[in-house]
N, CA, C and O atoms as a MOPAC input file, in Angstrom:
PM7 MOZYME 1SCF
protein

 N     93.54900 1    35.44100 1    61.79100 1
 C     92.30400 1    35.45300 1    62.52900 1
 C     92.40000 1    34.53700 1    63.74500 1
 O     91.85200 1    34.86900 1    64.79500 1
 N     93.13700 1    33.30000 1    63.62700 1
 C     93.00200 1    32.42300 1    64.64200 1
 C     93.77000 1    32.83000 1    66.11500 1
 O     93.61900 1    32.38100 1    67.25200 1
 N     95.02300 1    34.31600 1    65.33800 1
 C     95.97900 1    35.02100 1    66.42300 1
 C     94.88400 1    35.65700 1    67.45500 1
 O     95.11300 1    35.60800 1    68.66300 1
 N     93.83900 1    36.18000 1    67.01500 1
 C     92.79600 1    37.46800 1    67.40700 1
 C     92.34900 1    36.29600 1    68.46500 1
 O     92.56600 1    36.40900 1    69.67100 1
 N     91.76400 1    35.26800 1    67.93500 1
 C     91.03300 1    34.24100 1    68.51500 1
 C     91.73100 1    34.00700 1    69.60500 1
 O     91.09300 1    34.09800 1    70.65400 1
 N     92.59100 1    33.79600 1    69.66300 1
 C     93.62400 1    32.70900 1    70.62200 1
 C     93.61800 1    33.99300 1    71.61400 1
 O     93.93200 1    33.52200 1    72.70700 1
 N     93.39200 1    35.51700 1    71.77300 1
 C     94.14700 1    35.97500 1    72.91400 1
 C     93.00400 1    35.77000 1    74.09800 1
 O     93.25000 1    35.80200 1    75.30400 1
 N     92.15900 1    35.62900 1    73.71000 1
 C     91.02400 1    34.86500 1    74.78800 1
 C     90.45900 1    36.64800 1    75.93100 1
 O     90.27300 1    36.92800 1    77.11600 1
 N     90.41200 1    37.30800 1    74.67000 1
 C     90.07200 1    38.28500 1    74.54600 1
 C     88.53200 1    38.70400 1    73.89700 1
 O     88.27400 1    38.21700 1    72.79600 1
 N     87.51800 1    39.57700 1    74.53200 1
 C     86.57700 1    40.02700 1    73.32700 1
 C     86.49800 1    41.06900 1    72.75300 1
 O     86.89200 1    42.08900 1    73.31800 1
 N     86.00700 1    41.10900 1    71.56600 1
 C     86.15400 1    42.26500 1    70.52300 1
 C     86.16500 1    43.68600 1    71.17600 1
 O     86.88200 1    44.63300 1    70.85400 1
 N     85.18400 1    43.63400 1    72.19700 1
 C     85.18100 1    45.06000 1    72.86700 1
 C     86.54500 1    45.49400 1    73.74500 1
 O     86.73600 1    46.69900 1    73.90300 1
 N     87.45200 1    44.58100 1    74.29300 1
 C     88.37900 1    44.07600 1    75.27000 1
 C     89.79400 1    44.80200 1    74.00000 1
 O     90.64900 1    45.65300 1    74.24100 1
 N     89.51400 1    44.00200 1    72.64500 1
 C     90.67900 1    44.30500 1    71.65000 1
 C     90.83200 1    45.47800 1    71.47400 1
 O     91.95700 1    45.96100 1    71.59600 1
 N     89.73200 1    46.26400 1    71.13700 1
 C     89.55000 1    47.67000 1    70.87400 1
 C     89.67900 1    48.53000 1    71.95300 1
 O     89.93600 1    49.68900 1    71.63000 1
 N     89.56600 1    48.28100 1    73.27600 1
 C     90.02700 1    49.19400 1    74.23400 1
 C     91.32300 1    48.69200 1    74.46600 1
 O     91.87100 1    49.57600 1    75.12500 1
 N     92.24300 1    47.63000 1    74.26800 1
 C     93.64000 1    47.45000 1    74.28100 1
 C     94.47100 1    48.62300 1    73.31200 1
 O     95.37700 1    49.42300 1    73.54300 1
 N     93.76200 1    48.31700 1    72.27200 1
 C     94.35000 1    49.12700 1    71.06500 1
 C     94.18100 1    50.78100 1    70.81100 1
 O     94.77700 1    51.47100 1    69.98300 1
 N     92.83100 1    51.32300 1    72.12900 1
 C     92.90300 1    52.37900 1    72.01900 1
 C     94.02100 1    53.24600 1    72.85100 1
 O     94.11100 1    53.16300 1    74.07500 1
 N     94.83500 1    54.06000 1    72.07700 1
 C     95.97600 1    54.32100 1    72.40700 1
 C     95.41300 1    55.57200 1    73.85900 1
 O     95.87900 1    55.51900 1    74.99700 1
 N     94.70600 1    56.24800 1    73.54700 1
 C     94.70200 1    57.35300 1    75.21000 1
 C     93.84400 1    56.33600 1    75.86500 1
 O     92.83600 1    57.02000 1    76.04200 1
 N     93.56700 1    55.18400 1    76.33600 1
 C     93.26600 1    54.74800 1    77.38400 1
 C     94.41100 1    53.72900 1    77.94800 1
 O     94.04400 1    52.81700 1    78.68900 1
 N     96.18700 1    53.90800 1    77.51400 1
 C     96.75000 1    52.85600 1    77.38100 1
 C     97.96900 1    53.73100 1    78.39600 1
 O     98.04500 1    54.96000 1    78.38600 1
 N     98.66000 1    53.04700 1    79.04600 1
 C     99.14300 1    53.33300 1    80.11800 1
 C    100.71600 1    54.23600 1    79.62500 1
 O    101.48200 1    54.97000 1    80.24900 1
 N    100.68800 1    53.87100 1    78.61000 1
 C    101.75200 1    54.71300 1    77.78800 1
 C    101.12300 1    56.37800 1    77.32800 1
 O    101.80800 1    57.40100 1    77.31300 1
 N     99.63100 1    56.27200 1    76.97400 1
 C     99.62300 1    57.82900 1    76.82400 1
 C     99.35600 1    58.05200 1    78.27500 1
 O     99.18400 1    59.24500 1    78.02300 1
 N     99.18000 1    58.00000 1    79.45600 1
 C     98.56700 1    58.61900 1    80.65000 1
 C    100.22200 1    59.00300 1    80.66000 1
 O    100.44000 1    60.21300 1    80.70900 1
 N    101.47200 1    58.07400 1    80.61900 1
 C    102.72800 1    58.21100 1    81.12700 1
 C    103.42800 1    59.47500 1    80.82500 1
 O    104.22100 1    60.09700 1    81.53300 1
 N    102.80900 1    59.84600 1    79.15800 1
 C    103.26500 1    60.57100 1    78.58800 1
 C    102.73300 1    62.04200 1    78.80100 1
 O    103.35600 1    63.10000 1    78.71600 1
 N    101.37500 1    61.80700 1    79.10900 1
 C    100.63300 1    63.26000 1    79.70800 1
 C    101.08200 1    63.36100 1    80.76800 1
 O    101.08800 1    64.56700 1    81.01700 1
 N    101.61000 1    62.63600 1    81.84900 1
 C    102.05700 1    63.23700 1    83.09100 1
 C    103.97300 1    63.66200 1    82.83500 1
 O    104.70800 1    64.12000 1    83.70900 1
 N    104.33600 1    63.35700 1    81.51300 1
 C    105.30700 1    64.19200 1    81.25600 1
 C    105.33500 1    65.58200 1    80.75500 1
 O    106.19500 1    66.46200 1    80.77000 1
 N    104.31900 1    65.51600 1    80.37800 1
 C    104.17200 1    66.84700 1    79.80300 1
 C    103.76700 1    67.76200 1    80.86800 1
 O    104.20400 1    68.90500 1    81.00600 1
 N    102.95000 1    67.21700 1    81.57000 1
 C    102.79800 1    68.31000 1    82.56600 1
 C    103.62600 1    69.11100 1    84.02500 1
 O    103.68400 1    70.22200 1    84.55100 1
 N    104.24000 1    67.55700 1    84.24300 1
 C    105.57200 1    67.96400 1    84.85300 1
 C    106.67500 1    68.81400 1    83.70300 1
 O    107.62500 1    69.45900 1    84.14700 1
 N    106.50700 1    68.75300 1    82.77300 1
 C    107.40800 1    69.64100 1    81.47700 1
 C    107.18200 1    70.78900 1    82.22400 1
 O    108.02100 1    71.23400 1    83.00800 1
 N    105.38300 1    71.62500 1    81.89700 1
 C    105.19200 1    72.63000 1    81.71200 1
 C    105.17800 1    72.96500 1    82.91800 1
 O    104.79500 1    74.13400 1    82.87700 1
 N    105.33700 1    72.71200 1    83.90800 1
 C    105.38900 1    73.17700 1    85.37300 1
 C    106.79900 1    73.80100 1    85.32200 1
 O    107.04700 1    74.79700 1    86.00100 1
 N    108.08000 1    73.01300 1    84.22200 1
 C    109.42000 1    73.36200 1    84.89300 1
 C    110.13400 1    74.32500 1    83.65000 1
 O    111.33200 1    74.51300 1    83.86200 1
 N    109.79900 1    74.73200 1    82.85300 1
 C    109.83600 1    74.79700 1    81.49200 1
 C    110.06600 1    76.59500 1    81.75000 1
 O    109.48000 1    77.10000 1    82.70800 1
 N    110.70300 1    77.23800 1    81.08700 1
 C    110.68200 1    78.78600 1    81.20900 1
 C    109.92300 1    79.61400 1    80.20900 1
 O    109.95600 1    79.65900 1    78.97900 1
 N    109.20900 1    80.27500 1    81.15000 1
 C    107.93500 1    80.88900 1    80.44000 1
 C    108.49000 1    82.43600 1    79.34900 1
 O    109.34900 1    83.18600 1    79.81200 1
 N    108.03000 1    82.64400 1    78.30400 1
 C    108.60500 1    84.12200 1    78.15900 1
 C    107.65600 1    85.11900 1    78.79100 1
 O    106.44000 1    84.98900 1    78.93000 1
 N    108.47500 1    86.20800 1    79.17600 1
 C    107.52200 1    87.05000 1    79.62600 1
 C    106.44900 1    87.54700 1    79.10900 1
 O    105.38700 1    87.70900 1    79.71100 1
 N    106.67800 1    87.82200 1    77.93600 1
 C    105.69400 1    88.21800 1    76.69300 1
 C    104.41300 1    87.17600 1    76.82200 1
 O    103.26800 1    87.53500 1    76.54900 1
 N    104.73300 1    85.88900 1    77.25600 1
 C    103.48900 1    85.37400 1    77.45800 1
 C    102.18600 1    85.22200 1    78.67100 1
 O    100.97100 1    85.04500 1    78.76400 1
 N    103.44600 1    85.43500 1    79.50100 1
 C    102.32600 1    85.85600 1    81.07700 1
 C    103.55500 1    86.27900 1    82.00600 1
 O    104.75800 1    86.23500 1    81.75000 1
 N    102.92900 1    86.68000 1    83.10000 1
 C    103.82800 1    86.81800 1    84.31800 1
 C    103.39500 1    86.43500 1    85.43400 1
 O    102.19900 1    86.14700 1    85.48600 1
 N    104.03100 1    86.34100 1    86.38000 1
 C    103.97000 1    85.02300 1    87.81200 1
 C    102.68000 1    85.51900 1    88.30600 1
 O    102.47200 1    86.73200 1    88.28700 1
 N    101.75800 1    84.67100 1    88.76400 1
 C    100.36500 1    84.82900 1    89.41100 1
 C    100.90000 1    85.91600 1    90.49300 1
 O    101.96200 1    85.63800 1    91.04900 1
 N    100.09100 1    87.43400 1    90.92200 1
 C    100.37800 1    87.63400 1    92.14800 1
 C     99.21200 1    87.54900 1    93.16100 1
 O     98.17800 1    86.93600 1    92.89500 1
 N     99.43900 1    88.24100 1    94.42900 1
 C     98.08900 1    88.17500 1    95.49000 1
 C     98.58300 1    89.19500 1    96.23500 1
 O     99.74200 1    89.54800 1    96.01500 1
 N     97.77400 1    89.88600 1    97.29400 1
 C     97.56900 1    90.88600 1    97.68800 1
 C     98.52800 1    91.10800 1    98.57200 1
 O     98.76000 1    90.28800 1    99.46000 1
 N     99.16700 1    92.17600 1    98.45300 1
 C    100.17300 1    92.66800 1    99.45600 1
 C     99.66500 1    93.14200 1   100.62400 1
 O     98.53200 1    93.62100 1   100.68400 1
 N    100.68900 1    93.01700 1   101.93800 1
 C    100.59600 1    93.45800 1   103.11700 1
 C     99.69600 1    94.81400 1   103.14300 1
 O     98.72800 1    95.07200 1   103.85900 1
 N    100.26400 1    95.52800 1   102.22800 1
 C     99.72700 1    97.06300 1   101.53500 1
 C     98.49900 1    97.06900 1   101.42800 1
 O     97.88400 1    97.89100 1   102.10700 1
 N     97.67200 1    96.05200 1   100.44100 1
 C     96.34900 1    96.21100 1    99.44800 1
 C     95.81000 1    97.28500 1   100.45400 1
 O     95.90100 1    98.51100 1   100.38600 1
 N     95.23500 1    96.50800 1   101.38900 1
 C     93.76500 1    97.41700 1   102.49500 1
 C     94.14800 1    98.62400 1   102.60600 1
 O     93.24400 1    99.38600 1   102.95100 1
 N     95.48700 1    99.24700 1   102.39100 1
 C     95.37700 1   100.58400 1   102.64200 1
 C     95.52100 1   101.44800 1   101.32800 1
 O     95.94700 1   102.58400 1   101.12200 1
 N     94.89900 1   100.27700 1   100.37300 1
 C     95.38600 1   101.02600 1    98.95500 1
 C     93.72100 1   102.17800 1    99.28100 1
 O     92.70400 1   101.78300 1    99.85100 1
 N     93.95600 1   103.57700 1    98.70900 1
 C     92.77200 1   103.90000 1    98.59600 1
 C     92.56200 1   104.98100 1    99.99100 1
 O     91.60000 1   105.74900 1    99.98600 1
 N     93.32000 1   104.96900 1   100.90300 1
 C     93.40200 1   105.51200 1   102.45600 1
 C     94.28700 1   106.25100 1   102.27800 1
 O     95.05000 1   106.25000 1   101.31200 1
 N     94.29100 1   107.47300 1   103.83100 1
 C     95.36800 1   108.46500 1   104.15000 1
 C     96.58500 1   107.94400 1   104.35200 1
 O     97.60800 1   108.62600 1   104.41500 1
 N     96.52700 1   106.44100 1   104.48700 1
 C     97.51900 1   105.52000 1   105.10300 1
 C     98.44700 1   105.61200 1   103.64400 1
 O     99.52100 1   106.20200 1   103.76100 1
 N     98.13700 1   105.12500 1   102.42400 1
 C     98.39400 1   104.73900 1   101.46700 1
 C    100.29500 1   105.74700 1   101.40300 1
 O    100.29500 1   106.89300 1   101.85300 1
 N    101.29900 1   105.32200 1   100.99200 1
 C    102.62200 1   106.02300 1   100.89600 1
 C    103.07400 1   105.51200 1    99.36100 1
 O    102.48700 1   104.69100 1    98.65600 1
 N    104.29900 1   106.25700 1    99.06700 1
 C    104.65400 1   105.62500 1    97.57300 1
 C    105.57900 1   104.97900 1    98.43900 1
 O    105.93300 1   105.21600 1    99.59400 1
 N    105.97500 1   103.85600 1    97.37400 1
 C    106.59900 1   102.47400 1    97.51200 1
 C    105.72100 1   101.72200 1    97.98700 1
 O    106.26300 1   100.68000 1    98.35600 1
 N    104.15500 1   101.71300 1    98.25000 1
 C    103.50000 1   100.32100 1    98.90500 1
 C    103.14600 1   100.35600 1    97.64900 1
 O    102.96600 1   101.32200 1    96.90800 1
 N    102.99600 1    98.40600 1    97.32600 1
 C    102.41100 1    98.22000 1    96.32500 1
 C    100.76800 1    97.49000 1    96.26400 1
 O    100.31400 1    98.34500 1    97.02400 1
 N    100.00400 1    96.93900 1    96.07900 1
 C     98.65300 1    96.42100 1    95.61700 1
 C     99.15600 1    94.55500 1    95.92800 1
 O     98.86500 1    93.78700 1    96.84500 1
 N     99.70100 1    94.44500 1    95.12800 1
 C     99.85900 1    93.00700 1    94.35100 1
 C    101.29600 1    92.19200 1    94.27500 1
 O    101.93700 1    92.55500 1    93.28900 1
 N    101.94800 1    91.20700 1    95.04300 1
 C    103.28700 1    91.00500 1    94.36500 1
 C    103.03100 1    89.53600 1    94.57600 1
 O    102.16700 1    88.91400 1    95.19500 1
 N    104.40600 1    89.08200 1    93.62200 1
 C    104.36000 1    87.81300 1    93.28400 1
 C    105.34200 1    87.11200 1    94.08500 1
 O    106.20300 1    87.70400 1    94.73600 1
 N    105.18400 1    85.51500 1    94.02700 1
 C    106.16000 1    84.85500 1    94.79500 1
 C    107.79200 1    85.47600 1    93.91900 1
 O    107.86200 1    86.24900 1    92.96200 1
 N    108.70100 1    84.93500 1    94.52300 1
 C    110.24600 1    84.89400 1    93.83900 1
 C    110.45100 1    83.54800 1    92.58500 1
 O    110.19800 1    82.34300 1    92.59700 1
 N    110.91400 1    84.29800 1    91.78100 1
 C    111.33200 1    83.00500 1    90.64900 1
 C    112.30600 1    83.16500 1    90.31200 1
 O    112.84600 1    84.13000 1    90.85200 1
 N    112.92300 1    82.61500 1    89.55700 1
 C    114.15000 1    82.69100 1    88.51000 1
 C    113.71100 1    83.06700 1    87.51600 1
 O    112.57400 1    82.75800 1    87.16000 1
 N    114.90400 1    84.21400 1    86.46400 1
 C    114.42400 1    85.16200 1    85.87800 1
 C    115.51000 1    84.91700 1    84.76000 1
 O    116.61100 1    84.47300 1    85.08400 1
 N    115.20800 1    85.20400 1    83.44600 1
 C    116.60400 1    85.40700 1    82.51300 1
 C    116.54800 1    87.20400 1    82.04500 1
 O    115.63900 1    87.82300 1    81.49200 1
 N    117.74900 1    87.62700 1    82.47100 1
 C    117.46600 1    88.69000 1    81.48300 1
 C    118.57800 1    89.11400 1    80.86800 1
 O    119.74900 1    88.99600 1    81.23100 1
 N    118.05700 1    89.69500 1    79.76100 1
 C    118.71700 1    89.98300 1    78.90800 1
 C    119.46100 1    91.60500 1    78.69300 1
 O    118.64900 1    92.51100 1    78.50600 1
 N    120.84000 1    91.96000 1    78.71200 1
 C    120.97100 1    93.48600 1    79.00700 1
 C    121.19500 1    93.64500 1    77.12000 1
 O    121.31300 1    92.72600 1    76.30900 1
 N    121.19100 1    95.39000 1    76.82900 1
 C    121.69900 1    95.80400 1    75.35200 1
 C    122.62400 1    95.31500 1    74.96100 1
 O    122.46300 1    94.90400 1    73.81200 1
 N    124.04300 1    95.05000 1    75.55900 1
 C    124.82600 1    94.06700 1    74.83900 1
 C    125.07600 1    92.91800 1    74.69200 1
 O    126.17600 1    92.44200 1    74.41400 1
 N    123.68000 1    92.13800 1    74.93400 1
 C    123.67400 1    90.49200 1    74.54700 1
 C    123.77200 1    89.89300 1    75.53300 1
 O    123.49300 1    88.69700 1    75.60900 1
 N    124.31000 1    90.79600 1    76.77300 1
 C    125.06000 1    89.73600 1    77.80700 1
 C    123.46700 1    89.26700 1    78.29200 1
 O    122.45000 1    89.87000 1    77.95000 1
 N    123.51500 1    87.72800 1    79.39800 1
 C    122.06700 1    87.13100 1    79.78800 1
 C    122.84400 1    86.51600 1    80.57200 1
 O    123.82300 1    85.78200 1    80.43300 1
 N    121.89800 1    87.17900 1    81.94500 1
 C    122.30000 1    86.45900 1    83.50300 1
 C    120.48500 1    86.16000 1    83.92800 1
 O    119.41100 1    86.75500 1    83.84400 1
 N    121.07200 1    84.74600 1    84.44600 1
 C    119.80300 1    84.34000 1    85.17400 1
 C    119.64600 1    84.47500 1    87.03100 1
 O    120.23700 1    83.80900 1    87.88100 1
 N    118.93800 1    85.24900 1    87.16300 1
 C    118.55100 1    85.38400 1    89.06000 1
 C    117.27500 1    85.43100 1    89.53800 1
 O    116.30000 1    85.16200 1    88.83500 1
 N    117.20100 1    85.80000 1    90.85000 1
 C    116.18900 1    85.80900 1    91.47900 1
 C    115.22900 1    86.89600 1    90.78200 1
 O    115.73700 1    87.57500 1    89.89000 1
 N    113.46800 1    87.17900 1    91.22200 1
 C    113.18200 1    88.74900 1    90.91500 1
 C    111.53600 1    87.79700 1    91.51900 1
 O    111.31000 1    86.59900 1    91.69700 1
 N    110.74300 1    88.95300 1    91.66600 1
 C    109.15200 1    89.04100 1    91.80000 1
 C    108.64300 1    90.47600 1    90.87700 1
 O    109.19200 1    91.44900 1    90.36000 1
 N    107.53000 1    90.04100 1    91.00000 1
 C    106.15500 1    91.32900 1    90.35100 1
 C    106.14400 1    91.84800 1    91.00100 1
 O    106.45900 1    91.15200 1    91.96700 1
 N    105.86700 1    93.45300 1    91.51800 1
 C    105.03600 1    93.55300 1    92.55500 1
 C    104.43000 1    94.96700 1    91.21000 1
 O    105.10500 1    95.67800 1    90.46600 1
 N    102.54900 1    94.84500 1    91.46000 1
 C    101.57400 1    95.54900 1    90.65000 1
 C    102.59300 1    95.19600 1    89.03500 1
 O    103.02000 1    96.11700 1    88.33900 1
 N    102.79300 1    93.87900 1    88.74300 1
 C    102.50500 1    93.40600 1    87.33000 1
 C    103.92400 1    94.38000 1    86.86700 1
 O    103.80900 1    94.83400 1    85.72900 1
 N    105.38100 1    94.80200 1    87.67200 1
 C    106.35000 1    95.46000 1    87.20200 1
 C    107.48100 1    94.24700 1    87.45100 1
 O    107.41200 1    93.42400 1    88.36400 1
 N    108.36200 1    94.30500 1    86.60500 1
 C    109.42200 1    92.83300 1    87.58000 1
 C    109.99000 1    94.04900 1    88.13500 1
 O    109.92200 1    95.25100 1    87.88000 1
 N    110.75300 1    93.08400 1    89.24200 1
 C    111.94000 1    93.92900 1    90.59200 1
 C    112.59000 1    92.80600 1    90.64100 1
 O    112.09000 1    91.70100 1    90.85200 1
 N    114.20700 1    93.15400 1    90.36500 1
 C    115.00000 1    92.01600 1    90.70700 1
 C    116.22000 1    92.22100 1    91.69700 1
 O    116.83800 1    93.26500 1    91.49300 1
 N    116.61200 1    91.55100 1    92.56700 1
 C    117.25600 1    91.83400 1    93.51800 1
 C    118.33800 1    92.27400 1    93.10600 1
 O    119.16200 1    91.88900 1    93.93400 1
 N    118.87200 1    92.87700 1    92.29300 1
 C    120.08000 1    93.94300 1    91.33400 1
 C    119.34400 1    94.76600 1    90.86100 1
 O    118.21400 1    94.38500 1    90.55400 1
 N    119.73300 1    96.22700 1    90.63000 1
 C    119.08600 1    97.32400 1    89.93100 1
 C    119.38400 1    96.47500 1    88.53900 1
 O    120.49800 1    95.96500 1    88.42500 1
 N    118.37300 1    96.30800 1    87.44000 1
 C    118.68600 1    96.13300 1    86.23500 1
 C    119.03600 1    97.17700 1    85.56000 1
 O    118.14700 1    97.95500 1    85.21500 1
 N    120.34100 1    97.43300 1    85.22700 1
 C    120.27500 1    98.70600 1    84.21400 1
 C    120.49600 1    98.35400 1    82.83200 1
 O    121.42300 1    97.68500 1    82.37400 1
 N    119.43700 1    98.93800 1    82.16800 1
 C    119.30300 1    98.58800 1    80.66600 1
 C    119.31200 1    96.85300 1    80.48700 1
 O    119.86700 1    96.27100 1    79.55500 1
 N    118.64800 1    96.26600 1    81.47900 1
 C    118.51800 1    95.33600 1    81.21400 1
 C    116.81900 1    94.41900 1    81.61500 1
 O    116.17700 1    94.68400 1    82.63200 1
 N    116.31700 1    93.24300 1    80.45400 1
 C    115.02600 1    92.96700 1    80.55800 1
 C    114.41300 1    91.99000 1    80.66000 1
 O    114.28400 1    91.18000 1    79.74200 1
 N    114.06600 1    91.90800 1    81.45300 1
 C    113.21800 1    90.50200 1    81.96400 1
 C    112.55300 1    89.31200 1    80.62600 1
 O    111.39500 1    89.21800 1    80.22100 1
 N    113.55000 1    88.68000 1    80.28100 1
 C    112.70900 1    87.80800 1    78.80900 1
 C    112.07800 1    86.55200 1    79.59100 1
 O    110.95800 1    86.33200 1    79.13100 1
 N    112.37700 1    85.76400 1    80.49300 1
 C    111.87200 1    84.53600 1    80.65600 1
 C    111.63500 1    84.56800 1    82.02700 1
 O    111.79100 1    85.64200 1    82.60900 1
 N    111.25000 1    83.47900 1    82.71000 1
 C    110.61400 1    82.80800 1    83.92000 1
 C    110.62800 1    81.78800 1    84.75500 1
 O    111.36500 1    81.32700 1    83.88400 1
 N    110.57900 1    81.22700 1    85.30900 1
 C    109.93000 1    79.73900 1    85.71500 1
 C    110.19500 1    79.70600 1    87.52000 1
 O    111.19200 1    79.98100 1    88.18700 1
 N    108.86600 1    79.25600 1    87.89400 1
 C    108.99500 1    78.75100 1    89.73900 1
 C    110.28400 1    78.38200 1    89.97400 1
 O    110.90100 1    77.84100 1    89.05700 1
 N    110.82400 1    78.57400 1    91.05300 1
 C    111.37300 1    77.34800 1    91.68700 1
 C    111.15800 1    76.24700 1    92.01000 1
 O    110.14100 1    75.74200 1    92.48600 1
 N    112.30900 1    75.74900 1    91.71100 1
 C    111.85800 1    73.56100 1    91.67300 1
 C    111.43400 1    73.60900 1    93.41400 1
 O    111.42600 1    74.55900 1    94.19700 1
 N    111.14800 1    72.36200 1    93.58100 1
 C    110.64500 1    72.09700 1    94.85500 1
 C    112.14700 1    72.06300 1    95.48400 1
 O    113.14200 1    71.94800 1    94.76800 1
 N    112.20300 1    72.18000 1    96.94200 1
 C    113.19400 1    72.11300 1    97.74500 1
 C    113.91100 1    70.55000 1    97.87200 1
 O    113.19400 1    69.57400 1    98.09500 1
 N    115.36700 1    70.41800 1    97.71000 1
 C    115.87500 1    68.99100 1    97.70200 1
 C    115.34000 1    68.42000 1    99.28300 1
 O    115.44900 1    68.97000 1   100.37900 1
 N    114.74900 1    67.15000 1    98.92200 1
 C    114.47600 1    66.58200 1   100.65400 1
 C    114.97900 1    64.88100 1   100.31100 1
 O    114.52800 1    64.12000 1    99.45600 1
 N    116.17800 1    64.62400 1   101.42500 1
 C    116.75300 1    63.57400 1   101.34000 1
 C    115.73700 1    62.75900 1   101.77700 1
 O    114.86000 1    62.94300 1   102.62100 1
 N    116.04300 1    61.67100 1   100.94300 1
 C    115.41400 1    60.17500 1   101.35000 1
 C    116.18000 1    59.37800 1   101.95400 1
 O    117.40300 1    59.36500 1   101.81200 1
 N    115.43700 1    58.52400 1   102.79600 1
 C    115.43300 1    57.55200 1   103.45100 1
 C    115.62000 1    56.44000 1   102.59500 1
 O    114.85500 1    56.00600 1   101.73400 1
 N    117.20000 1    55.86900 1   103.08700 1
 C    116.67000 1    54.17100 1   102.30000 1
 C    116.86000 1    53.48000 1   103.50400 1
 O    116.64700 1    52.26900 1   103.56200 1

């Protein structure tokens, strides 16, 4: 008791020391996790890359409209896929209308995973 005493601390002061999510170790640890899930490879099965409106959209619906324009495509990511005989190469690819397209014809082969590209290397200054 006289340890408690001595930190020249008050009871309300002890209890927010001791509460662990206001303590600089869990904030450290939530900003690991979230830098995790930013870099982390998504399966496809669970979502696919945000897209936004193609050059195309406005003429979706018009005389203008041709096949091959699409609605919707996504930025470029890195992709794993997987072909029928096991083999798994990772490359470039985008959505475009919620289909992957990867800069190789995939034959017999399928888009399992995901993830952005990391940010671009930018040298520092010392």
């Amino acid at each position: 008791m006289k340890d408690y005493e001595d930190t020249g601390l008050s009871p309300e002061e002890v209890e927010s020391v001791n509460d662990f999510e206001k303590s600089q170790t869990y904030r450290a640890i939530a900003e690991l996790q979230e830098e995790r899930e930013k870099h982390r490879w998504i399966p496809a099965t669970e979502r696919l890359p945000e897209e936004h409106d193609s050059i195309f959209a406005r003429l979706n619906g018009t005389e203008k409209w041709r096949n091959g324009m699409f609605k919707r495509r996504s930025d470029n990511v890195l992709v794993t896929v997987k072909y029928e005989d096991g083999t798994v190469h990772t490359e470039q690819a985008h959505t475009t209308d919620g289909v992957w397209k990867t800069d190789y014809k995939v034959k017999e082969g399928k888009v399992v995973a995901w993830m952005p590209f990391p940010e671009p290397y930018k040298e520092e200054n010392y």
